[in-house]
Coordinates of C-alpha atoms in Angstrom, one line a residue:
Chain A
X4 CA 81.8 61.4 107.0
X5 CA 80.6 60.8 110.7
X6 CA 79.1 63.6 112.3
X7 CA 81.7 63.3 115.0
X8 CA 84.5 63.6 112.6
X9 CA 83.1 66.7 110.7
X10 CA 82.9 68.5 114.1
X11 CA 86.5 67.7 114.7
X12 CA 87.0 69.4 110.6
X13 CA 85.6 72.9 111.8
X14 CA 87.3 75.8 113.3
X15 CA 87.2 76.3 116.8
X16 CA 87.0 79.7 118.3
X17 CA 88.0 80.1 121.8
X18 CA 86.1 82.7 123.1
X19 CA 83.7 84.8 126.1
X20 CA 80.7 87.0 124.7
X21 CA 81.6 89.6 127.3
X22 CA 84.6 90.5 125.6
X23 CA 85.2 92.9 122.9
X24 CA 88.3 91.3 121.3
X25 CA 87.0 88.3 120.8
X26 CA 84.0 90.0 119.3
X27 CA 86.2 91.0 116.9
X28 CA 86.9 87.3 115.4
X29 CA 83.1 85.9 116.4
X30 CA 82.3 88.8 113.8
X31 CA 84.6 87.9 111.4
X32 CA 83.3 84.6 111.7
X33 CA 79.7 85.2 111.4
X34 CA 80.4 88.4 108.6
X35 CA 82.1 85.7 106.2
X36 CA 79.8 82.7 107.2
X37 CA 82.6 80.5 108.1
X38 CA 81.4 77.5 109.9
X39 CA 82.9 77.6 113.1
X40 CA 82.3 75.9 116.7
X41 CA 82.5 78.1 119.7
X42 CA 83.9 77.1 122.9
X43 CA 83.3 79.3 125.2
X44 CA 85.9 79.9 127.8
X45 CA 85.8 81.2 131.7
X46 CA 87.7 84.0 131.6
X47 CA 87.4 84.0 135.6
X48 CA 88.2 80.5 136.3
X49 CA 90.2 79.6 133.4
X50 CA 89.6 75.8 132.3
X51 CA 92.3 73.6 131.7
X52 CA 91.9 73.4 127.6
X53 CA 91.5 77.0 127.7
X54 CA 95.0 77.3 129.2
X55 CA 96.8 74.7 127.4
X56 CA 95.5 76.1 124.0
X57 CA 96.3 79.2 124.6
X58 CA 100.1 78.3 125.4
X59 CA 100.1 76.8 122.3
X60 CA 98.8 79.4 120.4
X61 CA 101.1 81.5 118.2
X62 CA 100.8 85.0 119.2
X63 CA 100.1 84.2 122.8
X64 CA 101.7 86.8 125.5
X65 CA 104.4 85.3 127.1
X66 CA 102.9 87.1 130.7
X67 CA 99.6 85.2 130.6
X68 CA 97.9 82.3 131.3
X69 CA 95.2 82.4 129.0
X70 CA 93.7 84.6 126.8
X71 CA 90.3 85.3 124.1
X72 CA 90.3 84.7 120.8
X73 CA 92.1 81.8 120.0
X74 CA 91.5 80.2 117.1
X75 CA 92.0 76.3 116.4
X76 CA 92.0 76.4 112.4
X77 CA 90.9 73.2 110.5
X78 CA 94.5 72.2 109.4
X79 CA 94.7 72.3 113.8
X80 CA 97.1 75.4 113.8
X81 CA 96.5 77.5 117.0
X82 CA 96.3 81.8 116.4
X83 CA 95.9 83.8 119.0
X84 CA 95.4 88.0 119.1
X85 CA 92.0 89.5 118.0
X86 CA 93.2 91.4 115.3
X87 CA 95.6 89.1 113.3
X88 CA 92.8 85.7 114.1
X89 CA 90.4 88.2 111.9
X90 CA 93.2 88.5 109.1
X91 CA 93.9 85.3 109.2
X92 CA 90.0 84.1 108.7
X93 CA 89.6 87.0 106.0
X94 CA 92.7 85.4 104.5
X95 CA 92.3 81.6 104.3
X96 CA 88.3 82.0 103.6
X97 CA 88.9 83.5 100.8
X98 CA 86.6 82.4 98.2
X99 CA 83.9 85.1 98.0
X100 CA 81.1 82.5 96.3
X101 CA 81.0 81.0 99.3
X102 CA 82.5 84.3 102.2
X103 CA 81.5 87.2 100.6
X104 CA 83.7 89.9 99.9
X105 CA 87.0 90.2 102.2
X106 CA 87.4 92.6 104.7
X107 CA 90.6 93.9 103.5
X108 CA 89.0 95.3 100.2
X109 CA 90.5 94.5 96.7
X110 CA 91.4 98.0 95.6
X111 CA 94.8 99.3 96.7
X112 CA 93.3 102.9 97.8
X113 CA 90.5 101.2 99.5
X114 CA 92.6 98.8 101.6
X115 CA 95.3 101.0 102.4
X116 CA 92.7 103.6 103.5
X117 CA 91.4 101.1 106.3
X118 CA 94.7 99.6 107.0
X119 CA 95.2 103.3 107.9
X120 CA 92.0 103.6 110.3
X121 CA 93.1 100.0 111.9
X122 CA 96.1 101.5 112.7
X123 CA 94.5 105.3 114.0
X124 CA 91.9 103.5 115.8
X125 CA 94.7 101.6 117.7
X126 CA 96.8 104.6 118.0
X127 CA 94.1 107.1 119.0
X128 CA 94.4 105.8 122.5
X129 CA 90.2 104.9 122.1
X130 CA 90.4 102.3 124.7
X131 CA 92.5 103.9 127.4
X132 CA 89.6 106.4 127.2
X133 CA 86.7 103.7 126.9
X134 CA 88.2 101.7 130.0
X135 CA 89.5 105.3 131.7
X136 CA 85.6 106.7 131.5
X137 CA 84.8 103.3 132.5
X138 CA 86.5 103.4 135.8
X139 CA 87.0 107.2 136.5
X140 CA 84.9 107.6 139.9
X141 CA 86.5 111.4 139.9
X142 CA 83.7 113.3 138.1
X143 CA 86.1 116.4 137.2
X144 CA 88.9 114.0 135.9
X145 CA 86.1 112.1 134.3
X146 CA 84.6 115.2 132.1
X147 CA 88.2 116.1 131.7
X148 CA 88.9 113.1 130.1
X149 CA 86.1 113.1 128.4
X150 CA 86.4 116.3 126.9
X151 CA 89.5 114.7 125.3
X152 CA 88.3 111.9 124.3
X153 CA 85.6 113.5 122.3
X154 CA 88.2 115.0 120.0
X155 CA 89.2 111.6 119.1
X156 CA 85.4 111.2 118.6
X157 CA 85.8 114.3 116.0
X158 CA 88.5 113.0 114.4
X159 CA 86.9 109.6 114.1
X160 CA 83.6 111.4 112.7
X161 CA 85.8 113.3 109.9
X162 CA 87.8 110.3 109.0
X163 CA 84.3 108.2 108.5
X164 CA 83.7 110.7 105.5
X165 CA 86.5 109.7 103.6
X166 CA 84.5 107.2 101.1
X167 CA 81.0 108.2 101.9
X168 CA 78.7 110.6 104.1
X169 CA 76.5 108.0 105.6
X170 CA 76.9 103.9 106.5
X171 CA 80.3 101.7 107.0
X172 CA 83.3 103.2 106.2
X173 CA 83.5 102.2 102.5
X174 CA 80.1 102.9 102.3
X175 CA 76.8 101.4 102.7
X176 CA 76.8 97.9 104.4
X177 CA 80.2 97.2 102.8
X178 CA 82.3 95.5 105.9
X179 CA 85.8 96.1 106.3
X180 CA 88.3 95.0 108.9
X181 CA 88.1 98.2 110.6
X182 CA 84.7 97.9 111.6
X183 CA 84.9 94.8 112.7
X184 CA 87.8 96.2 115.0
X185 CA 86.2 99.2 116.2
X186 CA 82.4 98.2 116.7
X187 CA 83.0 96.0 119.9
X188 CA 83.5 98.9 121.8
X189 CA 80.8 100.9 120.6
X190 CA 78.5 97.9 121.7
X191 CA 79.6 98.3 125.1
X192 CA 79.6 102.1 125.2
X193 CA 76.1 101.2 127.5
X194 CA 78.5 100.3 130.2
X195 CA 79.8 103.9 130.5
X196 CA 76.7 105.0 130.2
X197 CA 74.8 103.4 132.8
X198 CA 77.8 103.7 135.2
X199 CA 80.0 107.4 134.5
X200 CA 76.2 108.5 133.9
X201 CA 77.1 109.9 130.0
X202 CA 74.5 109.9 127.8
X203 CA 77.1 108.3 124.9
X204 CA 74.5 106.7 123.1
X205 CA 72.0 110.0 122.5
X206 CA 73.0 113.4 123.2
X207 CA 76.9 112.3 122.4
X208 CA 76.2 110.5 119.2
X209 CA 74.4 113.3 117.8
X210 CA 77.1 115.8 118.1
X211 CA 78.8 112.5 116.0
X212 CA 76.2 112.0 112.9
X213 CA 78.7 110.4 110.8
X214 CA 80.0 107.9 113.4
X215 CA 75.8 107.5 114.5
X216 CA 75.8 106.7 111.1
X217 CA 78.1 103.9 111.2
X218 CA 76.9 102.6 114.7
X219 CA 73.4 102.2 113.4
X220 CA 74.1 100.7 110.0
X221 CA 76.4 98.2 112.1
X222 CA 73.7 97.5 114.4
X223 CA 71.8 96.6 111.3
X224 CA 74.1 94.1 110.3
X225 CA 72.3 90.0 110.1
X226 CA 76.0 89.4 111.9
X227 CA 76.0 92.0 114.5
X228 CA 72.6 91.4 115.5
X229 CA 73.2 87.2 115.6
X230 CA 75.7 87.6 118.6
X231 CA 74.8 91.3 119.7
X232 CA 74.7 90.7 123.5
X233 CA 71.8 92.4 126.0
X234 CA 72.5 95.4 127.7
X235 CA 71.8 93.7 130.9
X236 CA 74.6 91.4 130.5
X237 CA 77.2 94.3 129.5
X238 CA 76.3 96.1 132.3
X239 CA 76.8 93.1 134.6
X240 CA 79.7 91.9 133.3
X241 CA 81.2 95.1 133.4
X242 CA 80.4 95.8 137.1
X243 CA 83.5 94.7 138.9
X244 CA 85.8 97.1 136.4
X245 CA 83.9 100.1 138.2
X246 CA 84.2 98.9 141.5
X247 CA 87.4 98.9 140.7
X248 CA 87.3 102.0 139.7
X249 CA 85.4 103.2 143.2
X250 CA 87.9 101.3 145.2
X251 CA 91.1 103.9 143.5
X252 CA 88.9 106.3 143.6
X253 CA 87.9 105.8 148.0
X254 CA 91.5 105.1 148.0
X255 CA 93.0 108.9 146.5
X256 CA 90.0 110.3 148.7
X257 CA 91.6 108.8 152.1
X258 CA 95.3 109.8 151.0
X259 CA 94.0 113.2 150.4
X260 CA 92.1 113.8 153.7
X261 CA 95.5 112.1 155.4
X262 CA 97.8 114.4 153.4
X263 CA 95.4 117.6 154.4
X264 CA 95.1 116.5 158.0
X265 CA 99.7 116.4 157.7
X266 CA 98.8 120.0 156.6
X267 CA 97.1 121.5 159.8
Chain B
X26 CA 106.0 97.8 78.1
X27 CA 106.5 101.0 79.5
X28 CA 104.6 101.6 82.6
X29 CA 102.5 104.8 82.4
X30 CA 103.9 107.6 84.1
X31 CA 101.1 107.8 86.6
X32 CA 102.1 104.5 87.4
X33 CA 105.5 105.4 88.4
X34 CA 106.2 106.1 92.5
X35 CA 106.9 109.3 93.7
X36 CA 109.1 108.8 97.2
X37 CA 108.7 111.8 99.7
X38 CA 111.7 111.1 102.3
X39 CA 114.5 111.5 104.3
X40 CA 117.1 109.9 104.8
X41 CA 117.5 109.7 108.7
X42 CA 113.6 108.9 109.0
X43 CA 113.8 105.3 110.0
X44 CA 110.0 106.1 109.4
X45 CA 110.8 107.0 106.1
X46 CA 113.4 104.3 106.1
X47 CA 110.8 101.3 105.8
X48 CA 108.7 102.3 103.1
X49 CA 112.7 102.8 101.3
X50 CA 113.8 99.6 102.0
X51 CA 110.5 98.3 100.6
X52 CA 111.0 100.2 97.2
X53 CA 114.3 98.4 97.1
X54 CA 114.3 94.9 98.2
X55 CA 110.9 94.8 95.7
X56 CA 112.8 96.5 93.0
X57 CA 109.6 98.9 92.5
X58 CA 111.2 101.8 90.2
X59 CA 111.0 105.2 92.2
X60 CA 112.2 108.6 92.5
X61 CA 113.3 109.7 95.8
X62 CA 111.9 113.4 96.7
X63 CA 114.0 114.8 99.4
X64 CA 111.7 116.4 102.3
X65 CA 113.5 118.6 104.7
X66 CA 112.0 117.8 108.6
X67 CA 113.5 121.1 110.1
X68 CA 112.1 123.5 107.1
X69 CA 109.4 121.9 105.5
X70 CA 109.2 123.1 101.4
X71 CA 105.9 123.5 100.5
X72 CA 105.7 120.8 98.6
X73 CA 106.2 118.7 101.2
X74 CA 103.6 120.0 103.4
X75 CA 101.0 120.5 100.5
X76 CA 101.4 116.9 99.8
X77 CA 101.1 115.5 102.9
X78 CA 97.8 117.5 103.7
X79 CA 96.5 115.5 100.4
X80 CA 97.7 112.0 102.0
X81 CA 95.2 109.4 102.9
X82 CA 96.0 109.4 106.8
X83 CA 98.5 112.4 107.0
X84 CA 97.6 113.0 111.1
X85 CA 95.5 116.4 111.3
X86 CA 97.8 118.3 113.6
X87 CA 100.9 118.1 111.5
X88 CA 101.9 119.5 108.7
X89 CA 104.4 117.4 107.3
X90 CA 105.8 114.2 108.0
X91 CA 107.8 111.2 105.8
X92 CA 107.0 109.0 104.4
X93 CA 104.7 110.1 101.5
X94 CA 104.6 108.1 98.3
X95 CA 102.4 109.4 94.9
X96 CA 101.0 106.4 93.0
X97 CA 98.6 107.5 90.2
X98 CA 97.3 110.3 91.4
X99 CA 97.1 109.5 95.1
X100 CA 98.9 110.4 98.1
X101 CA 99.4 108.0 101.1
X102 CA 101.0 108.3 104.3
X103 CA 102.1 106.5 107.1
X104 CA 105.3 104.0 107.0
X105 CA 103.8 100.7 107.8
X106 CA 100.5 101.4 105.2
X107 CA 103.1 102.5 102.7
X108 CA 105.0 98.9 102.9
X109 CA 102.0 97.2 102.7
X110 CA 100.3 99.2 99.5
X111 CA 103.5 98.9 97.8
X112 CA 103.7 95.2 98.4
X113 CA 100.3 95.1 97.2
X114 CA 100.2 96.9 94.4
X115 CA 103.5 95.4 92.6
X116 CA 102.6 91.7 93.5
X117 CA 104.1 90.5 90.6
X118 CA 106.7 88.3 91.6
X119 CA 108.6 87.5 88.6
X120 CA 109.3 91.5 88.4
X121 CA 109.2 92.2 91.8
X122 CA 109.8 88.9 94.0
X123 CA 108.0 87.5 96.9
X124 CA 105.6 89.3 99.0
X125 CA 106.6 90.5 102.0
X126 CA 103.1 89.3 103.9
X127 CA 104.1 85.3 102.8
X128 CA 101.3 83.2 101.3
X129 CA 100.9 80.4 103.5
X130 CA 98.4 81.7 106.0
X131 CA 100.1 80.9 109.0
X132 CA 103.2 82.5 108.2
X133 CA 101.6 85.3 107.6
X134 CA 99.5 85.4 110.9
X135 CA 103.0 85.2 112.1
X136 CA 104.3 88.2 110.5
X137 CA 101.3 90.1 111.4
X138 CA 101.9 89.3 115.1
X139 CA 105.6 90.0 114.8
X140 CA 104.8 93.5 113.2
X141 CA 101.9 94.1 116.1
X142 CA 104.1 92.7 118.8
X143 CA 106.9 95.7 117.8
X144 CA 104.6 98.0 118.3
X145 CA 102.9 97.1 121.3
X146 CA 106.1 96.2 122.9
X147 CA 107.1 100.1 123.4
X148 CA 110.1 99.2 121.5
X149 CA 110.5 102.8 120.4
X150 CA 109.9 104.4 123.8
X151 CA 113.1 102.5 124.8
X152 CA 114.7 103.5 122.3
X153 CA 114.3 107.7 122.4
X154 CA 113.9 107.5 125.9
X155 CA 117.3 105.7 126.3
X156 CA 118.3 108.4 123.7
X157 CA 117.2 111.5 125.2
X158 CA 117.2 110.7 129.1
X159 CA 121.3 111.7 130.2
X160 CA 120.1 110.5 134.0
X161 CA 122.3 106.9 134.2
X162 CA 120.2 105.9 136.8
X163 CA 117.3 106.3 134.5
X164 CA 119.2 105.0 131.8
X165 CA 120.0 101.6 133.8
X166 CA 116.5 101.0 134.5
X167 CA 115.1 101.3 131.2
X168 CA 118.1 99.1 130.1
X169 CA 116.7 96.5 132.6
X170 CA 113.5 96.7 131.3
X171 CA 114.1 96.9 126.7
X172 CA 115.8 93.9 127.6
X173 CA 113.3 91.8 128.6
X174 CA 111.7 93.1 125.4
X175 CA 114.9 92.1 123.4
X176 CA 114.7 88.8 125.3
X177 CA 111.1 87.7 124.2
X178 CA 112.4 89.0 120.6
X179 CA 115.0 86.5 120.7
X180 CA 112.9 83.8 121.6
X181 CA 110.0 84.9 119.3
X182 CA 112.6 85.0 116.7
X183 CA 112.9 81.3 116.8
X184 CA 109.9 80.3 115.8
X185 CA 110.4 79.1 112.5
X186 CA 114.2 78.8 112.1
X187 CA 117.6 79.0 114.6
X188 CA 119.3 81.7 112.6
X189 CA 119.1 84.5 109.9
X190 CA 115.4 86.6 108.7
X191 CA 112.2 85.3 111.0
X192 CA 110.9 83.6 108.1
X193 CA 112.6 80.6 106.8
X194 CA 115.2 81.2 103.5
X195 CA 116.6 84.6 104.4
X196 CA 112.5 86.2 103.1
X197 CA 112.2 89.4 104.2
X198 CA 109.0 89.9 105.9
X199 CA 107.0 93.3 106.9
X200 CA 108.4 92.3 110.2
X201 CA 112.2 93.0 109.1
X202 CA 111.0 96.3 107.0
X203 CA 109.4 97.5 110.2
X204 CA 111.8 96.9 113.1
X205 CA 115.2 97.2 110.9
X206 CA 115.4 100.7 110.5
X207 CA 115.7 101.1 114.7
X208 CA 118.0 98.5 114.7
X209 CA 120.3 100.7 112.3
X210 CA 119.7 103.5 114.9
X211 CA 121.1 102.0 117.5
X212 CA 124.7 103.5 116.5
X213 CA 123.1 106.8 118.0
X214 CA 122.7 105.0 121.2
X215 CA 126.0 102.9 121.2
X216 CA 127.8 106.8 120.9
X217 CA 125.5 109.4 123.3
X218 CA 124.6 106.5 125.6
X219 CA 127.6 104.4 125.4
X220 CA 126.2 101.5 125.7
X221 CA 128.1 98.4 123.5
X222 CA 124.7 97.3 122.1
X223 CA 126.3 95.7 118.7
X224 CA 128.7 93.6 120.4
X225 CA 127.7 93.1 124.1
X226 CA 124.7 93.5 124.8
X227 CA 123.9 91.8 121.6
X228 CA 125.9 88.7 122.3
X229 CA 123.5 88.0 125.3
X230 CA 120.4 88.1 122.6
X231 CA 122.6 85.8 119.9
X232 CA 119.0 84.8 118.1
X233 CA 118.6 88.7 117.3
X234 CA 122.2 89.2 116.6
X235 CA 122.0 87.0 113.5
X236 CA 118.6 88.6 112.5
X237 CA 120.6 91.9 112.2
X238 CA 123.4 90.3 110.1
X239 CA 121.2 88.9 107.4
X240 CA 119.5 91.7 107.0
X241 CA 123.2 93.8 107.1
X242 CA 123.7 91.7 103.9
X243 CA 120.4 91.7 102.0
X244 CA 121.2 93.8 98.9
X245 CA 118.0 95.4 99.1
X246 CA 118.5 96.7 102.8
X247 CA 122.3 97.5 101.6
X248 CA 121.1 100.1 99.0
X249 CA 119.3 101.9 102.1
X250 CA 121.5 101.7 105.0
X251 CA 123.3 105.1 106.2
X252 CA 126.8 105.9 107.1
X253 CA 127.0 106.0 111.0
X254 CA 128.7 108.8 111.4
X255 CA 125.2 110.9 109.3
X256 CA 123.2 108.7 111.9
X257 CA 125.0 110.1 114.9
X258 CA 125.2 113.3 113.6
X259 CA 121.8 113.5 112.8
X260 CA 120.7 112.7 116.0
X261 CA 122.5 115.1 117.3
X262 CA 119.2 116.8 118.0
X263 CA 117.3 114.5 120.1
X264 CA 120.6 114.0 122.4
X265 CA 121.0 117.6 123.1
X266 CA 117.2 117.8 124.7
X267 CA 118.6 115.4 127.1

């Protein structure tokens, strides 16, 4: 076969390295070894194919114009929605000779166990907090929130000890759908760090061992470590959601001052 | 063969729980044998509450909620996670019929959107807050709004066939097990709200209207579905906060 023609064969993902969903597939992808191609898409200035696949993609959310990860399997059928395009990969590459083992484990316990952290982790409200912490230029509301979200962190570090005390989930470097969902935000915890000025990745973590635990042995991951991005480029690419966040916060500032000035 | 009796299902329920509700009409359209353990919500035995603290993913600040099933030693909690391990487990499908994730992948990814969509959607915020908000100005607004979400159900609806379950040849999918049981519910909102949602409002949504039929007819669902009247009355509760 042509070399041309094999490309054409392979799955595409649609996807931006800055962002954490589409981490979730590129992961999937890289876990399972599934030869893929990656066409990376301006998430900015939004290309024509990027926007005409994604219209066609099943999944896609009827109130945008283009979303990552899409997913272009080799039979041309076009997924959409981080999550379910990481199913559907641990699904059709199924054979473990050639993948591995799947993400969604075999035993019944074992799988409905990390169905069940999917679901909590989505539930849990993690990445209202993530992106609130983010953004939150308020430093009381910040350590308020904080101070909530860290019982989610508890909760999260008691629910790691289900299988085992130390590693993945299930356990040493076994993989599972849920850490594949989770982990993407954990990589970009730096972003919260440099900017709320939280010291997540030290002093925080410690009061976490067993989620430290499963940070580092995902950071030791051959996959994790092939598309793990720099710091540098988080922080960059994260800028404008802060100055976001400083423009809401200038903004309640100047309403206040107004609203106490109504006052005298 | 007899099964073993570990392998046999212990189902910890209730009968108004549409939570409850899915992992039922699971049980029943897969024919999975079962005995059904009444759990009161209001005064929690202690058997209910001891199990649930042993269930993988009971929630840590609650001391009892439905459903619970028992399977060979092992408690497990959580509705949708029920459906799934059940479907899993008894995959057997000259005993226990298809599965309700399909096999051909994309259907599947389809089903998994469907069942991720429903629950993103804030389906079920509409549907207590409709229920326990007497304000009709608040009450027209959030009418405004579920029905955009009906709308993009009715046209999601379509994506593999013009009439019936989502998936082609009347299969039930997770998708129906999930969304049915609020479906049901709606009674509560036709009587407190009075709002004509089974003939009305659903004739403007016709694609969903003849989703709610089939499934009105599947003899599994049948075995599960409640009189109104215990629906309305057992809501009774959630009105009365309004």
């Amino acid at each position: 076969m042509a070399e041309a023609e094999q490309k054409e064969q392979k799955l595409k993902l649609y996807a931006n390295p800055i962002c954490p969903f589409a981490q979730r597939a590129w992961l999937a992808l890289e876990i399972k070894k599934v030869p893929y191609e990656y066409v990376y898409c301006d998430l900015k200035n939004k290309q024509d194919f990027f926007t005409e696949t994604y219209q066609k993609a099943l999944g896609a959310a009827e109130g945008s114009d283009g979303k990552v990860p899409i997913i272009k399997a080799t039979d041309g059928k076009i997924i959409t929605e981080s999550t379910i395009v990481a199913r559907y990969v641990d699904y059709v590459y199924s054979d473990e000779t050639k993948y591995g083992p799947p993400l969604l484990p075999k035993d019944a316990f074992e799988r409905a166990a990390v169905e069940i952290m999917i679901d909590w982790f989505g539930d849990s409200g993690w990445l209202r907090f993530h992106y609130g912490t983010l953004m939150q230029c308020d430093k009381e509301k910040a350590d308020a929130s904080v101070v909530d979200w860290k019982k989610k962190w508890g909760l999260l570090n008691e629910r790691l000890k289900q299988f085992s005390d130390k590693g993945l989930y299930l356990g040493d470097n076994k993989v599972s759908l849920f850490d594949i969902v989770a982990y993407p935000f954990f990589e970009r915890l730096i972003t919260i760090q440099h900017y709320a000025k939280y010291e997540i990745l030290d002093k925080w973590m410690e009061e976490f061992p067993r989620v430290k635990s499963w940070y580092n042995t995902m950071q030791e991951l051959e996959a994790v470590k092939k598309i793990k991005q720099k710091d540098e480029f988080f922080i960059n690419g994260y800028k404008s959601y802060r100055e976001r966040g400083e423009a809401a916060y200038k903004k309640e500032q100047e309403q206040k001052a107004a609203a106490a000035k109504d006052d005298k | 063969m007899a099964e073993a009796k570990e392998d046999q299902i212990k189902f910890y329920s209730n009968k108004i729980c549409p939570f409850g509700m899915r992992a039922w009409l699971t049980l029943e359209v897969k024919k999975i044998p079962y005995e059904f353990i009444h759990c009161d919500l209001k005064d929690k035995q202690d058997f209910f509450k001891e199990a649930y603290a042993k269930a993988l993913g009971h929630a840590e600040d609650n001391a009892g909620k439905v459903p619970i099933i028992l399977h060979k030693g092992k408690y497990i909690a959580e509705s949708s996670i029920v459906a799934r391990y059940l479907d899993y487990v008894f995959s057997d499908e000259d005993k226990y019929g298809p599965s309700i994730l399909p096999k051909d992948a994309f259907q599947r990814a389809a089903v998994e959107i469907m069942v991720a969509w429903f629950g993103d959607s804030g389906w079920l915020k509409f549907h207590y807050g409709i229920l326990m908000n007497a304000n009709p100005d608040d009450q027209a607004k959030s009418v405004v709004d579920w029905k955009k979400k009906w709308k993009t159900l009715n046209d999601r609806l379509g994506e593999f066939c013009d009439k019936g379950t989502y998936l082609p040849n009347n299969q039930v999918s997770l998708f129906e097990i999930c969304a049915f049981p609020f479906f049901e519910r709606l009674c509560t909102l036709e009587h407190y709200c009075k709002l004509e949602i089974y003939s009305k409002w659903m004739d403007e949504f016709p694609r969903v209207k003849s989703w709610y039929e089939a499934l009105l007819e599947n003899e599994g669902f049948k075995k599960c579905l409640s009189k109104q009247e215990f629906l309305i009355d057992g809501y009774k509760g959630y009105r009365e906060k309004a």
